[in-house]
mmCIF file of C-alpha atoms in Angstrom:
data_model
loop_
_atom_site.group_PDB
_atom_site.id
_atom_site.type_symbol
_atom_site.label_atom_id
_atom_site.label_comp_id
_atom_site.label_asym_id
_atom_site.label_seq_id
_atom_site.Cartn_x
_atom_site.Cartn_y
_atom_site.Cartn_z
ATOM 1 C CA MET A 506 -5.809 104.264 -264.240
ATOM 2 C CA GLN A 507 -3.748 105.826 -267.051
ATOM 3 C CA THR A 508 -6.071 108.723 -266.652
ATOM 4 C CA SER A 509 -5.687 109.249 -262.891
ATOM 5 C CA SER A 510 -2.000 108.679 -262.972
ATOM 6 C CA THR A 511 -1.438 111.532 -265.782
ATOM 7 C CA ARG A 512 -3.546 113.640 -263.420
ATOM 8 C CA ASP A 513 -1.426 112.954 -260.651
ATOM 9 C CA ARG A 514 1.901 113.409 -262.515
ATOM 10 C CA ILE A 515 0.551 117.072 -263.390
ATOM 11 C CA VAL A 516 -0.051 117.788 -260.292
ATOM 12 C CA VAL A 517 3.268 116.517 -258.710
ATOM 13 C CA ALA A 518 5.221 118.300 -261.348
ATOM 14 C CA ALA A 519 3.293 121.642 -260.780
ATOM 15 C CA ALA A 520 3.898 121.386 -257.265
ATOM 16 C CA ARG A 521 7.713 121.061 -257.541
ATOM 17 C CA LEU A 522 7.540 123.657 -260.096
ATOM 18 C CA LEU A 523 5.831 126.183 -257.770
ATOM 19 C CA GLN A 524 8.026 125.352 -254.905
ATOM 20 C CA ARG A 525 11.166 125.909 -256.609
ATOM 21 C CA GLN A 526 10.264 128.989 -259.068
ATOM 22 C CA GLY A 527 7.105 130.268 -257.682
ATOM 23 C CA TYR A 528 3.882 130.908 -259.638
ATOM 24 C CA THR A 529 4.739 133.794 -261.915
ATOM 25 C CA GLY A 530 7.581 131.851 -263.436
ATOM 26 C CA THR A 531 5.944 128.566 -263.940
ATOM 27 C CA GLY A 532 4.278 128.103 -267.427
ATOM 28 C CA ILE A 533 1.469 125.567 -268.263
ATOM 29 C CA LYS A 534 4.064 124.239 -271.034
ATOM 30 C CA GLN A 535 6.624 123.716 -268.918
ATOM 31 C CA ILE A 536 4.302 121.754 -266.543
ATOM 32 C CA SER A 537 3.172 119.620 -269.254
ATOM 33 C CA LYS A 538 6.689 119.088 -270.060
ATOM 34 C CA GLU A 539 7.683 118.050 -266.497
ATOM 35 C CA ALA A 540 4.642 115.830 -266.159
ATOM 36 C CA GLU A 541 5.482 114.371 -269.273
ATOM 37 C CA ALA A 542 1.752 114.981 -270.247
ATOM 38 C CA THR A 543 0.362 116.691 -273.383
ATOM 39 C CA LEU A 544 -0.651 120.268 -273.277
ATOM 40 C CA GLY A 545 -4.165 118.821 -274.410
ATOM 41 C CA SER A 546 -4.073 116.533 -271.320
ATOM 42 C CA VAL A 547 -3.351 119.190 -268.910
ATOM 43 C CA TYR A 548 -6.451 121.125 -270.123
ATOM 44 C CA HIS A 549 -8.556 117.992 -270.265
ATOM 45 C CA PHE A 550 -7.753 117.619 -266.521
ATOM 46 C CA PHE A 551 -7.666 121.297 -265.452
ATOM 47 C CA PRO A 552 -10.081 123.293 -267.807
ATOM 48 C CA GLY A 553 -9.184 126.394 -265.800
ATOM 49 C CA GLY A 554 -5.635 126.431 -266.893
ATOM 50 C CA LYS A 555 -2.547 127.452 -265.041
ATOM 51 C CA GLU A 556 -4.333 128.790 -261.963
ATOM 52 C CA ALA A 557 -6.507 125.486 -261.934
ATOM 53 C CA VAL A 558 -3.299 123.383 -262.002
ATOM 54 C CA ALA A 559 -1.757 125.620 -259.266
ATOM 55 C CA ILE A 560 -4.508 125.451 -257.075
ATOM 56 C CA ALA A 561 -4.371 121.496 -257.143
ATOM 57 C CA ALA A 562 -0.906 121.548 -256.855
ATOM 58 C CA LEU A 563 -1.052 123.764 -253.734
ATOM 59 C CA ARG A 564 -3.563 121.512 -252.118
ATOM 60 C CA HIS A 565 -1.207 118.502 -252.905
ATOM 61 C CA SER A 566 1.782 120.255 -251.346
ATOM 62 C CA CYS A 567 -0.262 121.166 -248.336
ATOM 63 C CA GLU A 568 -1.170 117.580 -247.754
ATOM 64 C CA GLU A 569 2.323 116.645 -248.059
ATOM 65 C CA PHE A 570 3.560 119.324 -245.634
ATOM 66 C CA ALA A 571 0.943 118.103 -243.300
ATOM 67 C CA GLN A 572 2.061 114.643 -243.490
ATOM 68 C CA LEU A 573 5.679 115.609 -242.445
ATOM 69 C CA LEU A 574 4.050 117.788 -239.863
ATOM 70 C CA ARG A 575 2.067 114.683 -238.479
ATOM 71 C CA THR A 576 5.006 112.295 -238.585
ATOM 72 C CA ALA A 577 7.154 114.702 -236.263
ATOM 73 C CA LEU A 578 4.458 115.698 -234.083
ATOM 74 C CA ASP A 579 3.200 111.899 -233.572
ATOM 75 C CA GLY A 580 6.931 110.971 -232.765
ATOM 76 C CA GLU A 581 7.039 112.550 -229.435
ATOM 77 C CA ASP A 582 4.597 112.607 -226.519
ATOM 78 C CA ASP A 583 6.046 115.884 -224.927
ATOM 79 C CA PRO A 584 4.525 118.778 -226.820
ATOM 80 C CA ALA A 585 7.791 120.715 -226.601
ATOM 81 C CA LYS A 586 9.774 117.988 -228.141
ATOM 82 C CA ALA A 587 7.200 117.502 -230.780
ATOM 83 C CA VAL A 588 7.431 120.803 -232.159
ATOM 84 C CA GLU A 589 10.972 120.735 -232.230
ATOM 85 C CA ALA A 590 11.023 117.541 -233.977
ATOM 86 C CA CYS A 591 9.140 119.375 -236.660
ATOM 87 C CA ALA A 592 11.968 121.811 -237.181
ATOM 88 C CA VAL A 593 14.390 119.087 -237.373
ATOM 89 C CA LEU A 594 12.541 117.092 -239.699
ATOM 90 C CA LEU A 595 12.202 120.148 -242.006
ATOM 91 C CA ALA A 596 15.773 120.656 -241.949
ATOM 92 C CA THR A 597 16.593 117.336 -242.789
ATOM 93 C CA GLU A 598 14.387 117.165 -245.911
ATOM 94 C CA LEU A 599 15.474 120.720 -246.757
ATOM 95 C CA ARG A 600 19.236 119.604 -246.912
ATOM 96 C CA ALA A 601 18.224 116.494 -248.615
ATOM 97 C CA SER A 602 16.682 118.348 -251.321
ATOM 98 C CA GLY A 603 19.649 120.689 -252.094
ATOM 99 C CA TRP A 604 17.973 123.382 -250.234
ATOM 100 C CA ARG A 605 15.147 123.520 -253.062
ATOM 101 C CA ASP A 606 12.118 122.033 -251.431
ATOM 102 C CA GLY A 607 10.934 124.657 -248.892
ATOM 103 C CA CYS A 608 7.468 125.883 -248.111
ATOM 104 C CA PRO A 609 5.498 124.807 -250.999
ATOM 105 C CA VAL A 610 3.054 127.814 -250.755
ATOM 106 C CA THR A 611 4.931 130.802 -249.602
ATOM 107 C CA ALA A 612 6.621 131.991 -252.861
ATOM 108 C CA ALA A 613 3.104 131.600 -254.991
ATOM 109 C CA ALA A 614 1.302 133.459 -252.212
ATOM 110 C CA LEU A 615 3.613 136.367 -252.010
ATOM 111 C CA GLU A 616 3.907 136.866 -255.799
ATOM 112 C CA THR A 617 0.327 137.426 -256.154
ATOM 113 C CA LEU A 618 -0.269 139.657 -253.073
ATOM 114 C CA GLY A 619 -0.084 142.909 -255.327
ATOM 115 C CA GLU A 620 -2.097 141.911 -258.215
ATOM 116 C CA GLU A 621 -5.511 143.075 -256.778
ATOM 117 C CA ASP A 622 -6.818 145.615 -254.446
ATOM 118 C CA GLY A 623 -9.844 143.971 -252.614
ATOM 119 C CA GLU A 624 -10.472 140.381 -252.842
ATOM 120 C CA ARG A 625 -7.663 137.417 -252.148
ATOM 121 C CA THR A 626 -6.707 135.558 -255.311
ATOM 122 C CA ALA A 627 -7.710 131.924 -255.476
ATOM 123 C CA ILE A 628 -3.838 131.346 -255.290
ATOM 124 C CA GLN A 629 -3.953 133.269 -251.606
ATOM 125 C CA GLU A 630 -7.225 131.450 -250.444
ATOM 126 C CA ALA A 631 -5.247 128.119 -251.187
ATOM 127 C CA SER A 632 -2.272 129.340 -249.320
ATOM 128 C CA ALA A 633 -4.474 130.633 -246.297
ATOM 129 C CA ALA A 634 -6.247 127.368 -246.101
ATOM 130 C CA ALA A 635 -2.775 125.502 -246.075
ATOM 131 C CA PHE A 636 -1.503 127.763 -243.040
ATOM 132 C CA ALA A 637 -5.023 126.905 -241.523
ATOM 133 C CA GLU A 638 -4.397 123.226 -241.801
ATOM 134 C CA TRP A 639 -0.878 123.135 -240.345
ATOM 135 C CA GLU A 640 -1.764 125.187 -237.548
ATOM 136 C CA ALA A 641 -4.755 122.885 -236.805
ATOM 137 C CA LEU A 642 -2.404 120.016 -236.561
ATOM 138 C CA VAL A 643 -0.003 121.727 -234.069
ATOM 139 C CA SER A 644 -2.990 122.861 -231.867
ATOM 140 C CA ALA A 645 -4.557 119.368 -231.758
ATOM 141 C CA LYS A 646 -1.103 118.153 -230.421
ATOM 142 C CA LEU A 647 -1.029 120.858 -227.733
ATOM 143 C CA LEU A 648 -4.769 120.477 -227.032
ATOM 144 C CA ALA A 649 -4.152 116.689 -226.497
ATOM 145 C CA SER A 650 -1.197 117.623 -224.217
ATOM 146 C CA GLY A 651 -3.420 119.503 -221.877
ATOM 147 C CA PHE A 652 -3.123 123.006 -223.176
ATOM 148 C CA GLY A 653 -6.126 125.418 -222.977
ATOM 149 C CA ALA A 654 -8.058 126.005 -226.342
ATOM 150 C CA ALA A 655 -6.843 129.454 -226.610
ATOM 151 C CA ASP A 656 -3.036 129.048 -225.850
ATOM 152 C CA ALA A 657 -2.937 126.055 -228.345
ATOM 153 C CA ALA A 658 -4.480 127.865 -231.119
ATOM 154 C CA GLU A 659 -2.161 130.891 -230.425
ATOM 155 C CA LEU A 660 1.021 128.937 -230.075
ATOM 156 C CA ALA A 661 0.037 126.893 -232.993
ATOM 157 C CA THR A 662 0.132 130.219 -235.149
ATOM 158 C CA THR A 663 3.456 131.049 -234.137
ATOM 159 C CA VAL A 664 5.003 127.795 -234.478
ATOM 160 C CA ILE A 665 3.880 127.681 -238.035
ATOM 161 C CA CYS A 666 5.134 131.156 -238.478
ATOM 162 C CA THR A 667 8.179 130.674 -237.042
ATOM 163 C CA LEU A 668 8.995 127.279 -238.931
ATOM 164 C CA GLU A 669 8.063 129.124 -242.380
ATOM 165 C CA GLY A 670 10.195 132.088 -241.641
ATOM 166 C CA ALA A 671 12.924 129.794 -240.329
ATOM 167 C CA GLU A 672 12.786 127.401 -243.486
ATOM 168 C CA VAL A 673 12.988 130.463 -245.818
ATOM 169 C CA THR A 674 16.014 131.712 -243.909
ATOM 170 C CA ALA A 675 17.635 128.265 -244.029
ATOM 171 C CA GLN A 676 16.973 128.102 -247.736
ATOM 172 C CA VAL A 677 18.468 131.347 -248.486
ATOM 173 C CA ASN A 678 21.458 130.695 -246.464
ATOM 174 C CA ARG A 679 21.851 127.126 -247.490
ATOM 175 C CA ASP A 680 22.212 125.957 -243.949
ATOM 176 C CA GLU A 681 20.053 124.484 -241.350
ATOM 177 C CA ARG A 682 20.854 126.638 -238.185
ATOM 178 C CA ALA A 683 17.839 128.905 -238.597
ATOM 179 C CA LEU A 684 15.524 125.775 -238.587
ATOM 180 C CA LEU A 685 17.414 124.046 -235.566
ATOM 181 C CA LEU A 686 17.269 127.376 -233.589
ATOM 182 C CA ALA A 687 13.795 127.842 -234.256
ATOM 183 C CA GLY A 688 12.832 124.315 -232.996
ATOM 184 C CA ARG A 689 14.845 124.899 -229.915
ATOM 185 C CA HIS A 690 13.070 128.402 -229.263
ATOM 186 C CA LEU A 691 9.679 127.130 -229.866
ATOM 187 C CA ALA A 692 10.433 123.976 -227.772
ATOM 188 C CA ARG A 693 11.385 126.695 -225.071
ATOM 189 C CA LEU A 694 8.230 128.794 -225.659
ATOM 190 C CA VAL A 695 5.890 125.781 -225.453
ATOM 191 C CA GLY A 696 7.561 124.508 -222.229
ATOM 192 C CA SER A 697 7.133 128.016 -220.598
ATOM 193 C CA TYR A 698 3.421 127.168 -220.367
ATOM 194 C CA ARG A 699 3.761 124.419 -217.908
ATOM 195 C CA MET B 101 20.858 166.206 -259.113
ATOM 196 C CA GLN B 102 18.351 165.309 -261.799
ATOM 197 C CA THR B 103 20.328 162.086 -262.602
ATOM 198 C CA SER B 104 20.514 161.084 -258.938
ATOM 199 C CA SER B 105 17.032 161.627 -258.574
ATOM 200 C CA THR B 106 16.454 159.253 -261.605
ATOM 201 C CA ARG B 107 18.221 156.677 -260.211
ATOM 202 C CA ASP B 108 16.392 156.892 -256.663
ATOM 203 C CA ARG B 109 13.139 156.849 -258.509
ATOM 204 C CA ILE B 110 14.347 153.585 -260.534
ATOM 205 C CA VAL B 111 15.431 151.957 -257.150
ATOM 206 C CA VAL B 112 12.474 152.866 -255.233
ATOM 207 C CA ALA B 113 10.076 151.745 -258.184
ATOM 208 C CA ALA B 114 11.926 148.340 -258.666
ATOM 209 C CA ALA B 115 11.721 147.734 -254.894
ATOM 210 C CA ARG B 116 8.021 148.308 -254.541
ATOM 211 C CA LEU B 117 7.453 146.144 -257.447
ATOM 212 C CA LEU B 118 9.585 143.261 -256.246
ATOM 213 C CA GLN B 119 7.970 143.424 -252.729
ATOM 214 C CA ARG B 120 4.405 143.146 -254.621
ATOM 215 C CA GLN B 121 5.340 140.951 -257.283
ATOM 216 C CA GLY B 122 8.457 139.310 -257.091
ATOM 217 C CA TYR B 123 11.429 139.084 -259.240
ATOM 218 C CA THR B 124 10.250 136.633 -261.974
ATOM 219 C CA GLY B 125 7.298 138.898 -262.778
ATOM 220 C CA THR B 126 8.825 141.951 -262.704
ATOM 221 C CA GLY B 127 10.151 143.220 -265.910
ATOM 222 C CA ILE B 128 12.617 146.093 -266.804
ATOM 223 C CA LYS B 129 10.210 148.054 -268.707
ATOM 224 C CA GLN B 130 7.623 147.975 -265.861
ATOM 225 C CA ILE B 131 10.379 149.339 -263.607
ATOM 226 C CA SER B 132 11.175 151.983 -266.047
ATOM 227 C CA LYS B 133 7.212 152.858 -266.601
ATOM 228 C CA GLU B 134 6.777 153.134 -262.885
ATOM 229 C CA ALA B 135 9.879 154.808 -262.444
ATOM 230 C CA GLU B 136 8.833 157.510 -265.058
ATOM 231 C CA ALA B 137 12.545 156.655 -266.589
ATOM 232 C CA THR B 138 13.382 155.833 -270.140
ATOM 233 C CA LEU B 139 14.491 152.382 -270.475
ATOM 234 C CA GLY B 140 17.958 154.146 -271.647
ATOM 235 C CA SER B 141 18.197 155.819 -268.247
ATOM 236 C CA VAL B 142 17.663 152.309 -266.623
ATOM 237 C CA TYR B 143 20.297 150.888 -268.497
ATOM 238 C CA HIS B 144 22.642 153.869 -268.016
ATOM 239 C CA PHE B 145 22.550 153.499 -264.242
ATOM 240 C CA PHE B 146 22.349 149.981 -264.422
ATOM 241 C CA PRO B 147 24.247 148.417 -267.193
ATOM 242 C CA GLY B 148 23.834 144.987 -265.468
ATOM 243 C CA GLY B 149 19.986 145.157 -266.386
ATOM 244 C CA LYS B 150 17.208 143.610 -264.522
ATOM 245 C CA GLU B 151 19.571 141.690 -262.022
ATOM 246 C CA ALA B 152 21.547 144.599 -261.245
ATOM 247 C CA VAL B 153 18.404 146.984 -260.554
ATOM 248 C CA ALA B 154 17.041 144.194 -258.476
ATOM 249 C CA ILE B 155 20.141 143.921 -256.257
ATOM 250 C CA ALA B 156 19.982 148.236 -255.419
ATOM 251 C CA ALA B 157 16.210 147.632 -254.891
ATOM 252 C CA LEU B 158 16.929 144.924 -252.411
ATOM 253 C CA ARG B 159 19.404 146.713 -250.629
ATOM 254 C CA HIS B 160 17.347 149.812 -250.429
ATOM 255 C CA SER B 161 14.537 147.792 -249.035
ATOM 256 C CA CYS B 162 16.795 145.961 -246.724
ATOM 257 C CA GLU B 163 17.773 149.470 -245.181
ATOM 258 C CA GLU B 164 14.010 150.746 -244.992
ATOM 259 C CA PHE B 165 12.986 147.442 -243.090
ATOM 260 C CA ALA B 166 16.218 147.916 -240.876
ATOM 261 C CA GLN B 167 15.323 151.682 -240.310
ATOM 262 C CA LEU B 168 11.718 150.333 -239.208
ATOM 263 C CA LEU B 169 13.254 147.854 -236.844
ATOM 264 C CA ARG B 170 15.772 150.417 -235.388
ATOM 265 C CA THR B 171 12.485 152.789 -234.541
ATOM 266 C CA ALA B 172 10.612 149.907 -232.770
ATOM 267 C CA LEU B 173 13.969 148.549 -230.898
ATOM 268 C CA ASP B 174 15.032 152.062 -229.860
ATOM 269 C CA GLY B 175 11.479 153.181 -228.648
ATOM 270 C CA GLU B 176 11.574 150.423 -225.720
ATOM 271 C CA ASP B 177 14.184 150.107 -223.109
ATOM 272 C CA ASP B 178 13.013 146.293 -222.346
ATOM 273 C CA PRO B 179 14.282 143.728 -224.903
ATOM 274 C CA ALA B 180 11.153 141.704 -224.657
ATOM 275 C CA LYS B 181 8.823 144.972 -225.181
ATOM 276 C CA ALA B 182 11.211 145.988 -227.891
ATOM 277 C CA VAL B 183 10.926 142.681 -229.805
ATOM 278 C CA GLU B 184 7.069 142.872 -229.219
ATOM 279 C CA ALA B 185 7.068 146.457 -230.790
ATOM 280 C CA CYS B 186 9.013 145.548 -233.970
ATOM 281 C CA ALA B 187 5.603 143.075 -234.572
ATOM 282 C CA VAL B 188 3.303 145.696 -233.746
ATOM 283 C CA LEU B 189 5.086 148.384 -236.230
ATOM 284 C CA LEU B 190 5.262 145.744 -238.823
ATOM 285 C CA ALA B 191 1.272 145.049 -238.440
ATOM 286 C CA THR B 192 0.614 148.607 -238.295
ATOM 287 C CA GLU B 193 2.475 149.226 -241.776
ATOM 288 C CA LEU B 194 1.497 146.213 -243.333
ATOM 289 C CA ARG B 195 -2.399 147.118 -242.906
ATOM 290 C CA ALA B 196 -1.513 150.571 -244.025
ATOM 291 C CA SER B 197 -0.069 149.217 -247.239
ATOM 292 C CA GLY B 198 -3.525 147.150 -247.741
ATOM 293 C CA TRP B 199 -1.468 144.136 -246.925
ATOM 294 C CA ARG B 200 0.660 144.572 -249.721
ATOM 295 C CA ASP B 201 4.203 145.712 -248.557
ATOM 296 C CA GLY B 202 5.591 143.032 -246.654
ATOM 297 C CA CYS B 203 9.061 141.568 -246.408
ATOM 298 C CA PRO B 204 11.051 143.019 -249.569
ATOM 299 C CA VAL B 205 13.400 140.026 -249.835
ATOM 300 C CA THR B 206 11.179 136.811 -249.452
ATOM 301 C CA ALA B 207 9.350 136.624 -252.713
ATOM 302 C CA ALA B 208 12.676 137.579 -254.694
ATOM 303 C CA ALA B 209 14.630 134.975 -252.946
ATOM 304 C CA LEU B 210 12.079 132.087 -252.872
ATOM 305 C CA GLU B 211 11.905 132.363 -256.694
ATOM 306 C CA THR B 212 15.229 132.036 -257.275
ATOM 307 C CA LEU B 213 16.200 129.180 -255.391
ATOM 308 C CA GLY B 214 15.599 126.475 -257.797
ATOM 309 C CA GLU B 215 17.451 128.174 -260.434
ATOM 310 C CA GLU B 216 20.813 126.697 -259.922
ATOM 311 C CA ASP B 217 22.489 123.567 -258.190
ATOM 312 C CA GLY B 218 25.624 124.798 -256.389
ATOM 313 C CA GLU B 219 25.899 128.548 -256.023
ATOM 314 C CA ARG B 220 23.614 131.030 -254.791
ATOM 315 C CA THR B 221 22.197 133.619 -257.067
ATOM 316 C CA ALA B 222 23.309 137.570 -256.653
ATOM 317 C CA ILE B 223 19.649 137.954 -255.717
ATOM 318 C CA GLN B 224 20.026 135.124 -252.801
ATOM 319 C CA GLU B 225 23.285 136.734 -251.405
ATOM 320 C CA ALA B 226 21.297 140.049 -251.202
ATOM 321 C CA SER B 227 18.623 138.244 -249.267
ATOM 322 C CA ALA B 228 21.116 136.458 -247.271
ATOM 323 C CA ALA B 229 22.881 139.807 -246.209
ATOM 324 C CA ALA B 230 19.500 141.500 -245.420
ATOM 325 C CA PHE B 231 18.444 138.715 -243.023
ATOM 326 C CA ALA B 232 22.012 138.980 -241.365
ATOM 327 C CA GLU B 233 21.638 142.785 -241.169
ATOM 328 C CA TRP B 234 18.403 142.465 -239.379
ATOM 329 C CA GLU B 235 19.491 139.983 -237.036
ATOM 330 C CA ALA B 236 22.211 142.075 -236.117
ATOM 331 C CA LEU B 237 20.190 144.844 -235.008
ATOM 332 C CA VAL B 238 18.087 142.633 -233.021
ATOM 333 C CA SER B 239 21.366 140.801 -231.423
ATOM 334 C CA ALA B 240 22.633 144.279 -230.626
ATOM 335 C CA LYS B 241 19.792 145.152 -228.654
ATOM 336 C CA LEU B 242 19.919 141.985 -226.792
ATOM 337 C CA LEU B 243 23.622 142.543 -226.070
ATOM 338 C CA ALA B 244 22.881 145.946 -224.589
ATOM 339 C CA SER B 245 20.106 144.423 -222.478
ATOM 340 C CA GLY B 246 22.787 142.208 -220.649
ATOM 341 C CA PHE B 247 22.325 139.009 -222.675
ATOM 342 C CA GLY B 248 25.174 136.672 -223.481
ATOM 343 C CA ALA B 249 26.755 136.808 -227.194
ATOM 344 C CA ALA B 250 25.401 133.399 -228.012
ATOM 345 C CA ASP B 251 22.073 133.921 -226.559
ATOM 346 C CA ALA B 252 21.736 137.114 -228.278
ATOM 347 C CA ALA B 253 22.752 136.087 -231.683
ATOM 348 C CA GLU B 254 20.761 132.722 -231.709
ATOM 349 C CA LEU B 255 17.677 134.738 -230.322
ATOM 350 C CA ALA B 256 17.736 137.615 -232.990
ATOM 351 C CA THR B 257 17.892 134.988 -235.743
ATOM 352 C CA THR B 258 14.631 133.174 -234.478
ATOM 353 C CA VAL B 259 13.208 136.749 -233.892
ATOM 354 C CA ILE B 260 13.657 137.719 -237.561
ATOM 355 C CA CYS B 261 12.498 134.223 -238.762
ATOM 356 C CA THR B 262 9.235 134.566 -236.934
ATOM 357 C CA LEU B 263 8.743 138.228 -237.681
ATOM 358 C CA GLU B 264 9.268 137.312 -241.542
ATOM 359 C CA GLY B 265 6.971 134.215 -241.372
ATOM 360 C CA ALA B 266 4.224 136.049 -239.292
ATOM 361 C CA GLU B 267 4.502 138.788 -241.814
ATOM 362 C CA VAL B 268 3.788 136.226 -244.807
ATOM 363 C CA THR B 269 0.967 134.677 -242.797
ATOM 364 C CA ALA B 270 -0.488 138.429 -242.033
ATOM 365 C CA GLN B 271 -0.413 139.100 -245.673
ATOM 366 C CA VAL B 272 -2.173 135.995 -246.809
ATOM 367 C CA ASN B 273 -4.845 136.128 -244.274
ATOM 368 C CA ARG B 274 -5.018 140.131 -244.386
ATOM 369 C CA ASP B 275 -5.251 140.060 -240.871
ATOM 370 C CA GLU B 276 -2.242 141.068 -238.347
ATOM 371 C CA ARG B 277 -3.476 138.388 -235.875
ATOM 372 C CA ALA B 278 -0.163 136.274 -236.838
ATOM 373 C CA LEU B 279 2.022 139.382 -236.157
ATOM 374 C CA LEU B 280 0.560 140.349 -232.940
ATOM 375 C CA LEU B 281 0.680 136.967 -231.731
ATOM 376 C CA ALA B 282 4.349 136.612 -233.023
ATOM 377 C CA GLY B 283 5.279 139.536 -231.094
ATOM 378 C CA ARG B 284 3.626 138.412 -227.816
ATOM 379 C CA HIS B 285 5.227 135.182 -227.999
ATOM 380 C CA LEU B 286 8.784 136.279 -228.929
ATOM 381 C CA ALA B 287 8.493 138.817 -225.728
ATOM 382 C CA ARG B 288 7.645 135.738 -223.778
ATOM 383 C CA LEU B 289 10.604 133.863 -225.103
ATOM 384 C CA VAL B 290 13.002 136.975 -224.716
ATOM 385 C CA GLY B 291 11.700 137.136 -221.255
ATOM 386 C CA SER B 292 12.161 133.766 -220.267
ATOM 387 C CA TYR B 293 16.030 134.398 -220.374
ATOM 388 C CA ARG B 294 15.722 136.610 -217.158
#
């Protein structure tokens, strides 16, 4: 059990660091220090080093964010209200974190965009998978509320994009206004399909 | 004139590097190299070093992005079509850059969020100013189209947030689908006020 919890501590510490300072600025030594794990144990669990830890951390963060979306979406029957509830919950959590814990994957994804010319990096693949998973949760809610498959999928993409952008704006402004407006406007957009 | 063009080269090179790899991963030596300027001349124009260059670069990028928004907004009389045109133009430019030149300020802003506990960093101030300037352009278009002041300001915030998030998603997916959908949905949202 000790080994399992050490791995968890490494993943959670890496996830927080990626969220707060991005991939480039996060070193494996800092991860080891914050996780209260030796550098040797970090490499024991993640022989691939920093990139491998980061992928595991992004997966962990993706699931954490998905759980938040599920909580908000499941709390409202009406799909428009459910989408707005996501924005409100994000605003509450963001303020509680001192505006620090925003989207867990955006910074890491953006920093690695210019690195190569053809293929996506593993970090970008993990980021794209996270966006797709979040979209699927919103899409499922819309489908269950009677939306057609194409509308549900398309709206879900815009809902996640808008929450994403509003989260960044709220963080930079240290003010939840952008998230609350995004929630209201997304509810209006979803409501316009009925 | 030589000194002026050297300063311009430094600013433009720094802007591209920030856009493609963020703030943390961009060193002043790399800026000097890409700008074909000596390190001495970088410090001559920017005694404040990397942060000072970055602020000037973010202002330059902010204006570049504002120009793109103006082009799209001015090209359509109808406000819903004008907002959609912004998304379409962003998609075209993003694809043309090989998915690299996205929002010039997001990565830099996100990387510096976790650095301090109270005050915003100068980088975040510059990012917030950029978002506000872009919102003002969209808001002015909506006002000129007969929207009330509150609706115009609120919609403008959501338009910029949504374009922002869709740009990140398009970059990560190397596909403009998210931007084109965002454009259509924003047009529908704006149109719903008439």
